[in-house]
CSV table of C-alpha atoms in Angstrom, one decimal:
chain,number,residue,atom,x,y,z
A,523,UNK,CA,-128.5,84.3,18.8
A,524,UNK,CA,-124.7,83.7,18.4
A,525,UNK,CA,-121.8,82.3,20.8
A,526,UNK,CA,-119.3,84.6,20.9
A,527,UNK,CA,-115.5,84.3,20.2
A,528,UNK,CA,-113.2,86.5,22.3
A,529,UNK,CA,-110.3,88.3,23.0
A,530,UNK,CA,-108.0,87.9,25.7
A,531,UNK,CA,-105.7,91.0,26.2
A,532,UNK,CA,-102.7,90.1,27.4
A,533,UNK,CA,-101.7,93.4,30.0
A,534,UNK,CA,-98.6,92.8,32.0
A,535,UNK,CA,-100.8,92.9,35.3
A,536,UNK,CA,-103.0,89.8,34.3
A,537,UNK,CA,-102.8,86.5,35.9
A,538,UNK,CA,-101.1,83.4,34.3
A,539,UNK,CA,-104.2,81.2,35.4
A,540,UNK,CA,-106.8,82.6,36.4
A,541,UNK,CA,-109.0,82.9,33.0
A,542,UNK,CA,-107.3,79.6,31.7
A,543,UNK,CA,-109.0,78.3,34.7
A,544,UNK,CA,-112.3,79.3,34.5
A,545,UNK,CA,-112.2,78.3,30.5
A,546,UNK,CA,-110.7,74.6,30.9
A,547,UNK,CA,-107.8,75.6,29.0
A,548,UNK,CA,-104.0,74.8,29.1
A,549,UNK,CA,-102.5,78.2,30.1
A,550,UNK,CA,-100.0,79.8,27.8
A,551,UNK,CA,-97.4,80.9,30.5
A,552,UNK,CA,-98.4,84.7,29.4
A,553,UNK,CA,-100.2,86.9,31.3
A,554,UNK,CA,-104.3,86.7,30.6
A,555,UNK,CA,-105.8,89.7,32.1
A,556,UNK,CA,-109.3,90.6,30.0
A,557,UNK,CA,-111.3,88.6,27.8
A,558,UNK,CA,-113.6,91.0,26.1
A,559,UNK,CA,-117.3,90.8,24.9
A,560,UNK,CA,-118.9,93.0,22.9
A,561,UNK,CA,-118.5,95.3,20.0
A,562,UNK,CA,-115.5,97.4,21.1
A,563,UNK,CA,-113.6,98.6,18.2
A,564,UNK,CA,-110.2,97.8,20.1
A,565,UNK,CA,-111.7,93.8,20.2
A,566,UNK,CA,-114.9,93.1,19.2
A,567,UNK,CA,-116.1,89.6,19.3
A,568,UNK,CA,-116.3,87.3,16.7
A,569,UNK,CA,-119.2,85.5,15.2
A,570,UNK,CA,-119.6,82.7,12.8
A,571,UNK,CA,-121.6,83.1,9.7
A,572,UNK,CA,-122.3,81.1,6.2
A,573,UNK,CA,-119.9,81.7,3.2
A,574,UNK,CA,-121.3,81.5,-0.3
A,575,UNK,CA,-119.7,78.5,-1.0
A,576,UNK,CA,-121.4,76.5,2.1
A,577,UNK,CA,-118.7,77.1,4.2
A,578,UNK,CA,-117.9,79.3,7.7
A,579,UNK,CA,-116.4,82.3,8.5
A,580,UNK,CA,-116.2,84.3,11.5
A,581,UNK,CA,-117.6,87.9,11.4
A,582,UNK,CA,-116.7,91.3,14.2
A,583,UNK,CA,-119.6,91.6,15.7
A,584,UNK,CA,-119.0,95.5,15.4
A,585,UNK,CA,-119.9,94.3,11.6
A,586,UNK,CA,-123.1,92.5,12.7
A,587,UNK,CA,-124.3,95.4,14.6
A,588,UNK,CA,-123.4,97.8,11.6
A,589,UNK,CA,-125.4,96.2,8.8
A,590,UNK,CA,-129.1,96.6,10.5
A,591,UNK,CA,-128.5,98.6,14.0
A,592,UNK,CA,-132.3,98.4,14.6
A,593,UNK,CA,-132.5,94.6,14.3
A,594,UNK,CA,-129.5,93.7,16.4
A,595,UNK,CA,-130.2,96.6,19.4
A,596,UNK,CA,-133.6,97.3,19.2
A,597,UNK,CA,-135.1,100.9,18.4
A,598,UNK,CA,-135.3,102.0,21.9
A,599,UNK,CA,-131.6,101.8,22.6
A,600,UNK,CA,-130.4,102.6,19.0
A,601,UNK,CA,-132.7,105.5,20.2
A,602,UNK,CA,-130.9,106.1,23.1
A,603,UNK,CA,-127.7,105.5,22.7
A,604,UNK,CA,-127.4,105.5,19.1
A,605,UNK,CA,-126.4,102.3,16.8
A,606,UNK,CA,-123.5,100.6,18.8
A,607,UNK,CA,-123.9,98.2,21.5
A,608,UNK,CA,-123.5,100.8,24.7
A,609,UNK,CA,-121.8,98.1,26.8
A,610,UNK,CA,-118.8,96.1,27.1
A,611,UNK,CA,-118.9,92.8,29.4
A,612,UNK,CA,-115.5,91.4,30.8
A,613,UNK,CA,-113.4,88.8,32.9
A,614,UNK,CA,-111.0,90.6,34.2
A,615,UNK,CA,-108.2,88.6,36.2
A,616,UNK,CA,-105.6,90.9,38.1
A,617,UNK,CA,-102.2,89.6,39.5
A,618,UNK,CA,-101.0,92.9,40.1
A,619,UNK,CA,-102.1,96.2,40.9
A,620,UNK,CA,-103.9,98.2,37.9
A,621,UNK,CA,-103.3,101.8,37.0
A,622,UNK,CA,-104.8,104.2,40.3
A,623,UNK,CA,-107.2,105.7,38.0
A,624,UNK,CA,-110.8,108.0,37.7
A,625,UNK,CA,-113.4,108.1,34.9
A,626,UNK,CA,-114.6,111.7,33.5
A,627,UNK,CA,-118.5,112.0,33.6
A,628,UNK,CA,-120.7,112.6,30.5
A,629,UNK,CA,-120.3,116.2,30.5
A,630,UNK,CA,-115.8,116.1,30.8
A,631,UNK,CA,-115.7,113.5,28.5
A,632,UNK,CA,-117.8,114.9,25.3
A,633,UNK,CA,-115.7,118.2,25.9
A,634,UNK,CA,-112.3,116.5,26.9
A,635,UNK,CA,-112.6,114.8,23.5
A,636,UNK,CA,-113.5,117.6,21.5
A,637,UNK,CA,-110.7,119.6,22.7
A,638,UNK,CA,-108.3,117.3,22.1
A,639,UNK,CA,-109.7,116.2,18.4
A,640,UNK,CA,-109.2,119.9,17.8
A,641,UNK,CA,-105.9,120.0,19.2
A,642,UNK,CA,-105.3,117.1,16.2
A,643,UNK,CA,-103.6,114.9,19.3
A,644,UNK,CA,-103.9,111.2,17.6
A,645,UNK,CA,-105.9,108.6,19.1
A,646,UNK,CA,-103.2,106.6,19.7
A,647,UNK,CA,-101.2,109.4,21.6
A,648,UNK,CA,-99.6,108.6,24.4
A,649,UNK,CA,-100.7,111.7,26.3
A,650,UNK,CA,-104.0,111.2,25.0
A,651,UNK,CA,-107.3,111.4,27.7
A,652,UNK,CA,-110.2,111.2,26.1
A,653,UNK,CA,-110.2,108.7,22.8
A,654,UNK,CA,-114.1,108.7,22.8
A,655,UNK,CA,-116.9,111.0,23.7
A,656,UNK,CA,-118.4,108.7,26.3
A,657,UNK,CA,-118.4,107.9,30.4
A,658,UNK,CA,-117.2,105.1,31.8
A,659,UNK,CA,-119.0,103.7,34.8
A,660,UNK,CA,-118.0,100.4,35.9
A,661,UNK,CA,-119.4,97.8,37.9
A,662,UNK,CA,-117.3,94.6,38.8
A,663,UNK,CA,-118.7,91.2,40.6
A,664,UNK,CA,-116.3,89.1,42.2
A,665,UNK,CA,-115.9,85.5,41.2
A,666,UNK,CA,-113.1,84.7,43.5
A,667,UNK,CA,-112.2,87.1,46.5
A,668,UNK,CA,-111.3,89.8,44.7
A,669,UNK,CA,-109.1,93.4,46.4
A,670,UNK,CA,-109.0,96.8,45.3
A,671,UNK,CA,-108.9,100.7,46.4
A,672,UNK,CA,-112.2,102.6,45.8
A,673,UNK,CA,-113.2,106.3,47.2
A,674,UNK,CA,-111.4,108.2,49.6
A,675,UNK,CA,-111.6,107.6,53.5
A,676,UNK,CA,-112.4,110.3,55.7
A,677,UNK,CA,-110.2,112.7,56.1
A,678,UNK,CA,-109.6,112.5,59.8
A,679,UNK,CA,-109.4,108.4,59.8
A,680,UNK,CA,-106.8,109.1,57.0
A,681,UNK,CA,-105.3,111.5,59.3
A,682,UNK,CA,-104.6,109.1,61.9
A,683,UNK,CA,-104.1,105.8,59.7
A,684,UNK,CA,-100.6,108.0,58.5
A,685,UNK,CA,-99.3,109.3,61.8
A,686,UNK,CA,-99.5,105.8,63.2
A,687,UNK,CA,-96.7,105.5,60.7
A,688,UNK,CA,-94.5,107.4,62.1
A,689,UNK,CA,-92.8,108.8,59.1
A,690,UNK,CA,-91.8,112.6,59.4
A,691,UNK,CA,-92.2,113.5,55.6
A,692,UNK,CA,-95.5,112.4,56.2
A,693,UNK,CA,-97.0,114.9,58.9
A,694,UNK,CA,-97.7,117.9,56.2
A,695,UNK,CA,-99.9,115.5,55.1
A,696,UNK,CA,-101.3,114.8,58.6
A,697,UNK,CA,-102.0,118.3,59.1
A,698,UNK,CA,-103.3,119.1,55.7
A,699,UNK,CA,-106.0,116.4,56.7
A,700,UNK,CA,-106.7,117.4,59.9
A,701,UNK,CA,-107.3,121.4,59.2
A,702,UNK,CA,-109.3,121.7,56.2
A,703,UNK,CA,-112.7,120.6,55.5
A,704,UNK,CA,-112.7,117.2,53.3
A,705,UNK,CA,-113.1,118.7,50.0
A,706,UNK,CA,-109.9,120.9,50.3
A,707,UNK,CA,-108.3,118.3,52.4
A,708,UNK,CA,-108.3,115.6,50.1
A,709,UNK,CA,-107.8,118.1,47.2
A,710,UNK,CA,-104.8,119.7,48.6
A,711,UNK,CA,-103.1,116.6,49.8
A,712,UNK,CA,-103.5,114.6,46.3
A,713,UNK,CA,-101.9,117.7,44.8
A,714,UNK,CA,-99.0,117.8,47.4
A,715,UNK,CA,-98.1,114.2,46.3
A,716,UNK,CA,-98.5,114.5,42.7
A,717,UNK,CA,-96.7,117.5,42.4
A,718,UNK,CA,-94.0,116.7,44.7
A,719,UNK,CA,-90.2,116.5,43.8
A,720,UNK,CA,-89.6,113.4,41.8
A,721,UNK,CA,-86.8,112.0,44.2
A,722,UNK,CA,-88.7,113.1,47.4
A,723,UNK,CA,-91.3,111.3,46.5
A,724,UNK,CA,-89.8,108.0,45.9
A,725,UNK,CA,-87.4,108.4,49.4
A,726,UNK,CA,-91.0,109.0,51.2
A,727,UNK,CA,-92.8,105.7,49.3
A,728,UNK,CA,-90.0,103.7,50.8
A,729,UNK,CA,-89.8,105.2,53.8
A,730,UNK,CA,-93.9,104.8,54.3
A,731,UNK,CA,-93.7,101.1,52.6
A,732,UNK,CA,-91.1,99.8,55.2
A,733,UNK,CA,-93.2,101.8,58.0
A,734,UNK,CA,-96.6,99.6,56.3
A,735,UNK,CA,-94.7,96.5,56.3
A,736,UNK,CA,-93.9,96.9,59.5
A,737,UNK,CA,-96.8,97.8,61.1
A,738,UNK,CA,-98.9,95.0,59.1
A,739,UNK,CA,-102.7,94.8,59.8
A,740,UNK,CA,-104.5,97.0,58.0
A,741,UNK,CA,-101.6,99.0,56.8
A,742,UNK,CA,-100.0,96.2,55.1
A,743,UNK,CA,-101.7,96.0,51.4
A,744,UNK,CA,-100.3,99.6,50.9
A,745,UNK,CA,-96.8,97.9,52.0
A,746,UNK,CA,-97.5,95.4,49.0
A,747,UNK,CA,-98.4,97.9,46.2
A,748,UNK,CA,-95.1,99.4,46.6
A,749,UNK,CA,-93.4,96.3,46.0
A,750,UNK,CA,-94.9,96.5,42.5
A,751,UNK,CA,-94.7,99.9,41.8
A,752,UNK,CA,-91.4,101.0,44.1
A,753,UNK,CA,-91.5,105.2,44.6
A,754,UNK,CA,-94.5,105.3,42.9
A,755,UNK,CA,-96.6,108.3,44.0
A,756,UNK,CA,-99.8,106.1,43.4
A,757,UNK,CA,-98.4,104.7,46.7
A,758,UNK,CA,-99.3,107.2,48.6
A,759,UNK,CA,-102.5,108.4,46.4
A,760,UNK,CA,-103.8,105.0,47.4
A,761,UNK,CA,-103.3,105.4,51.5
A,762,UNK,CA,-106.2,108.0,50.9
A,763,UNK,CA,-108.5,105.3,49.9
A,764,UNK,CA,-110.7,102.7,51.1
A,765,UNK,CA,-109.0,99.3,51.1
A,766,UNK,CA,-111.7,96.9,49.7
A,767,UNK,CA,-112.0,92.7,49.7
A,768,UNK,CA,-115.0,91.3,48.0
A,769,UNK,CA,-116.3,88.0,48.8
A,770,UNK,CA,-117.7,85.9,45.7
A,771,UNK,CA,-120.8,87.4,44.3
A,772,UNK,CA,-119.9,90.9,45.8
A,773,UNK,CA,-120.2,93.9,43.3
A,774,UNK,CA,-118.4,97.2,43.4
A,775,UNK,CA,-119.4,99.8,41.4
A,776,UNK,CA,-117.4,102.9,40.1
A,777,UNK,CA,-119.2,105.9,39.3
A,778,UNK,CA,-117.4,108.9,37.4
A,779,UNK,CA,-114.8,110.8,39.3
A,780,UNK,CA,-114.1,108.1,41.9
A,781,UNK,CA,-110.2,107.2,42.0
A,782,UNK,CA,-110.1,103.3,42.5
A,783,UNK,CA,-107.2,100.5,41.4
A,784,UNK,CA,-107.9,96.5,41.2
A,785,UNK,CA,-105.2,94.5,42.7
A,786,UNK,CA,-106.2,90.7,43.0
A,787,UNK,CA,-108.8,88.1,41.9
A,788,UNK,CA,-111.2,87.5,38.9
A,789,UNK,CA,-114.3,89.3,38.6
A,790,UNK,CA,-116.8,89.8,35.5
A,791,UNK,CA,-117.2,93.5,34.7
A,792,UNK,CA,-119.8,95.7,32.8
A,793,UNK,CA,-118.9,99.0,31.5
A,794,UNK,CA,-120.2,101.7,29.1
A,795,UNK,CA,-118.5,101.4,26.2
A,796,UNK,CA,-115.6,103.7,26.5
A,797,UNK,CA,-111.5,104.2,27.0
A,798,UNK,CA,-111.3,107.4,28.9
A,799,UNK,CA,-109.3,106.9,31.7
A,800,UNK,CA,-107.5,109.7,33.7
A,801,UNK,CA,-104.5,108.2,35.5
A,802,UNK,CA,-102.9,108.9,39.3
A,803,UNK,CA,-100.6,106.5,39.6
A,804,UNK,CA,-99.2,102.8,39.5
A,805,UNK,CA,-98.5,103.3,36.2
A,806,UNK,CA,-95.7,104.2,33.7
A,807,UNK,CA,-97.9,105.6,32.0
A,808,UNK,CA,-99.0,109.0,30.8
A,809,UNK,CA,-100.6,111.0,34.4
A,810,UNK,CA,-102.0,114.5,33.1
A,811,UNK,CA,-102.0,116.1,36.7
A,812,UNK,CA,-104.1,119.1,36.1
A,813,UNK,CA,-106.8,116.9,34.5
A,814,UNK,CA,-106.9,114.2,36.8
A,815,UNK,CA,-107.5,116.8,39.3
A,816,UNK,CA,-110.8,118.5,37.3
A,817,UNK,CA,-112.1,114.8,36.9
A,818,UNK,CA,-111.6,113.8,40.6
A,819,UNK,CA,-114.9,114.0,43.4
A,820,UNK,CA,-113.2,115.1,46.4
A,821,UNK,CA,-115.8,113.6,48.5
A,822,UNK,CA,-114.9,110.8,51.6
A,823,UNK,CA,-117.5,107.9,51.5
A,824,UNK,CA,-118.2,104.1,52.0
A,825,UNK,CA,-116.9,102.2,49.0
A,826,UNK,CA,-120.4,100.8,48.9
A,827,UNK,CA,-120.2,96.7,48.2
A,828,UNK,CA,-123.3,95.9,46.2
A,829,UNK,CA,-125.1,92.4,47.1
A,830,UNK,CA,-127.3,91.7,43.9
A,831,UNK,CA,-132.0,91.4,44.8
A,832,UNK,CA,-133.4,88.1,44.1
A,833,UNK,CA,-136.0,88.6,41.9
A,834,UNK,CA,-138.6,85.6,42.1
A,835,UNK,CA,-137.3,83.9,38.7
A,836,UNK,CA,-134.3,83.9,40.5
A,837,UNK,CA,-132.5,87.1,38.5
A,838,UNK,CA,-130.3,88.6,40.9
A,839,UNK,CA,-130.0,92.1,39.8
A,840,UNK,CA,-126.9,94.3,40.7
A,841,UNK,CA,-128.2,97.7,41.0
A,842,UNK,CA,-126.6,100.8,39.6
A,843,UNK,CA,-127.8,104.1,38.4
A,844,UNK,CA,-126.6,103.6,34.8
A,845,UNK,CA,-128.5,102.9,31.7
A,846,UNK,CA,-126.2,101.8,29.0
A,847,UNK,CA,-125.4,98.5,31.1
A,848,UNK,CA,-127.7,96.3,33.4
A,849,UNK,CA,-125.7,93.2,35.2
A,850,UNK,CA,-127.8,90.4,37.0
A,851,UNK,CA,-126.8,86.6,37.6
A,852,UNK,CA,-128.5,83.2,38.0
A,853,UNK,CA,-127.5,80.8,40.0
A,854,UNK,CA,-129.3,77.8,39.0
A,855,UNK,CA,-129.9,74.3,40.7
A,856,UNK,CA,-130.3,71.2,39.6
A,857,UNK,CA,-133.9,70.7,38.1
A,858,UNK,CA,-134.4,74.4,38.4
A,859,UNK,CA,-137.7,75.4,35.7
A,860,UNK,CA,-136.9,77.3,32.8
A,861,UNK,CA,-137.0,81.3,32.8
A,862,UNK,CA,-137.7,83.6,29.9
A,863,UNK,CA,-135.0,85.3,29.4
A,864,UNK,CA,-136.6,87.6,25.9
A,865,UNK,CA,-136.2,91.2,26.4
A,866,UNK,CA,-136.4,94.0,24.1
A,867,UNK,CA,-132.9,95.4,24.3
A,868,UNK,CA,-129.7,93.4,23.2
A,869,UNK,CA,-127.9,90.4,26.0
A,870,UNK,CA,-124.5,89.1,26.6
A,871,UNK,CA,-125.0,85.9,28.0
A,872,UNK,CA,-121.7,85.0,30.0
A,873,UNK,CA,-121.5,81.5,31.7
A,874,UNK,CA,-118.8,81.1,35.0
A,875,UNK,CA,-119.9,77.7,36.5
A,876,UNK,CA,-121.9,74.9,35.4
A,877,UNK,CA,-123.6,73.9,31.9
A,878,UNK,CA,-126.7,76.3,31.7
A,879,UNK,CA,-128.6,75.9,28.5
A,880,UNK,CA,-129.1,79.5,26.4
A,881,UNK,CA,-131.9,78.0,24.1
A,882,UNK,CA,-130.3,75.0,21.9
A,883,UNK,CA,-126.6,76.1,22.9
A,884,UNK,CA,-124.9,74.8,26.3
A,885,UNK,CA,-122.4,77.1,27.6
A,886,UNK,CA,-119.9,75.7,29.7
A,887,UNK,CA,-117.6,78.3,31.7
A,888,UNK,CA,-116.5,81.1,29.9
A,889,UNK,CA,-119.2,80.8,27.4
A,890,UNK,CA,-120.8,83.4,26.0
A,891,UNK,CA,-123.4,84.5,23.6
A,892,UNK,CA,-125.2,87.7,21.8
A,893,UNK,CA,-128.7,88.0,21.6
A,894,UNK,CA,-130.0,90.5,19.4
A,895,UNK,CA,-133.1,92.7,21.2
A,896,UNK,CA,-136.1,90.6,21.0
A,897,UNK,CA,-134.8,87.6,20.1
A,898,UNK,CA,-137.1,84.7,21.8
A,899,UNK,CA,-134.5,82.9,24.4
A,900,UNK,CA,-134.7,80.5,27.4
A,901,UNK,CA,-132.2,79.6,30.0
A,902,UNK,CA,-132.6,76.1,31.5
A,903,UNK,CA,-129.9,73.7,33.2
A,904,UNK,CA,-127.9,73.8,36.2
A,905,UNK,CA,-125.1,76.8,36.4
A,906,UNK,CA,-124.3,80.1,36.6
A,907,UNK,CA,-125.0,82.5,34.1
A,908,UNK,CA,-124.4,86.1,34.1
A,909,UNK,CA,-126.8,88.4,32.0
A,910,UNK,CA,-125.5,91.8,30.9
A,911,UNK,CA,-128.4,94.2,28.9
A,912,UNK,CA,-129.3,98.2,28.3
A,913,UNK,CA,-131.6,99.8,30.4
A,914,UNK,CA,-133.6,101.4,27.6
């Protein structure tokens, strides 16, 4: 068992104070938006191991994993998913709105990536899509409250939330929404804005943002991502989504092909192990229209707020139909008994209140440790401590 050293990217959307917070440290005036746990390649944590000459270094643990797969993972998930750890754990703190974005499933991304390894398009390419092979399901739990955009609303509520604006470049929208069945309806009208004249586009985002802002209620977080992101067509992507607010403890999770864009709070997040992310908006960056719309479910839905099962040990699970990630939390009391936490597939072990004991090691907030699959470990203390593991 090792505590983990980690990364903090810096992205422009990341909060000044939100991780410097929850970690007891002095902020550095930059923008802290992810600390990362795991084995990614981009910024695998660091473990320390013995030098030759008595000394200390600190060691990837991408390294760790790649000398003996079997004894770090365990066979059944080095079985399943091969000899990398299938899961990477975050805190992720948003002061601005991310990227409006959707994930490919298994199937789009293994030929995505193919293609474009045959079309010799570097990694690093701007106009890359698919840098891995992988899926990227996501599941976030909020520590503070915590706002986003995830799945599209119902056509016909969509329908009506725009007219009630009142903006004429809007109604071919309306109509759109109101005479097709939801699958072309959403199709067609994500197309219409994404392939619309430039300079249209951004006269109709202010036009709609000024309309938002003046309406307020329930109109008025679409007002505030056009402040960020001013005649950004992501703007009006987003008024086809669910508006979402978790409480503390609420989990939201992102299957493949669901567009969705954080806005606000600190959260811990659990993902397979990937980058592919198709883009729709808030973004300079690179947004591969024809793509985005292959990888998109056209399908209206609640965004569907996950509150974790007690288990009696007191694990409460957050359930999701993925295996390369499993996310529960304890929320431990004072005096609380011991719990067993050995299991035969790897842990991250992420602390966000408290002092909880991970065998010898206290973690305060923001601590974290590895435990390689079948490692014998128990949590004790008063905290809370987040658990992140395969399903294999």
């Amino acid at each position: 068992m090792d505590r983990l050293s980690n990364t903090v990217r810096p992205y422009a959307w990341g909060s000044t104070t939100a991780i410097a917070e929850l970690l007891g440290t002095a902020p550095t005036g930059e923008p802290q938006a992810e600390m990362w746990m795991g084995a990614h390649p981009g910024a695998p944590s660091r473990v320390t191991r013995p030098t030759p000459d008595g000394g200390e270094r600190e060691v990837p643990l991408t390294d760790v994993i790649a000398a003996d797969p079997e004894q770090e993972l365990g066979p059944a998930a080095v079985a399943r998913f091969g000899p990398r750890l299938p899961f990477l754990l975050k805190l992720l703190a948003a002061a601005a709105p991310l990227s409006l974005q959707v994930h490919p499933d298994q199937d789009q991304a293994r030929a995505g990536h193919a293609a474009e390894e045959s079309a010799g398009i570097p990694l690093d390419a701007p106009h890359r899509n698919y840098r891995d092979g992988n899926h990227k399901p996501e599941l976030l739990c909020a520590l503070t409250p915590f706002e986003g955009f995830c799945g599209f609303r119902a056509p016909a509520e969509t329908a009506d939330f725009l007219a009630a604006l009142d903006v004429d470049s809007l109604k071919p929208y309306v109509d759109l929404l109101r005479a097709h069945p939801e699958d072309a309806a959403l199709r067609e009208v994500l197309t219409a804005v994404l392939t619309a004249d430039p300079d249209a586009m951004a006269a109709t985002v202010t036009e709609t943002a000024a309309a938002c802002e003046r309406l307020g209620g329930a109109h008025a977080p679409y007002a505030a991502l056009a402040h960020h992101h001013p005649g950004d067509p992501g703007v009006l992507a987003a008024l086809l989504l669910n508006h979402v607010l978790l409480q503390p403890g609420e989990g939201l999770y992102l299957p493949a092909g669901v567009p969705h864009a954080y806005v606000s709070g600190l959260g811990v997040e659990v993902m397979a192990n990937s980058d592919n992310v198709l883009r729709c908006g808030l973004t300079p960056k690179h947004v591969d229209v024809p793509e985005l719309l292959r990888v998109v479910r056209f399908t209206a839905g609640d965004p569907g707020i996950l509150r974790p099962e007690a288990s009696p040990t007191g694990e409460e699970v957050y359930e999701t139909p993925v295996e390369e990630f499993r996310l529960s939390r304890y929320a431990r009391p004072e005096g609380a008994a011991p719990v067993d936490l050995t299991a035969r597939t790897p842990q991250i072990l992420l602390a966000t209140a408290g002092t909880p004991r991970v065998g010898d090691l206290t973690l305060a907030p923001g601590g974290s440790v590895f435990v390689p699959a079948g490692e014998p470990v128990e949590l004790s203390g008063a905290g809370t401590l987040f658990r992140a593991t395969v399903v294999a």
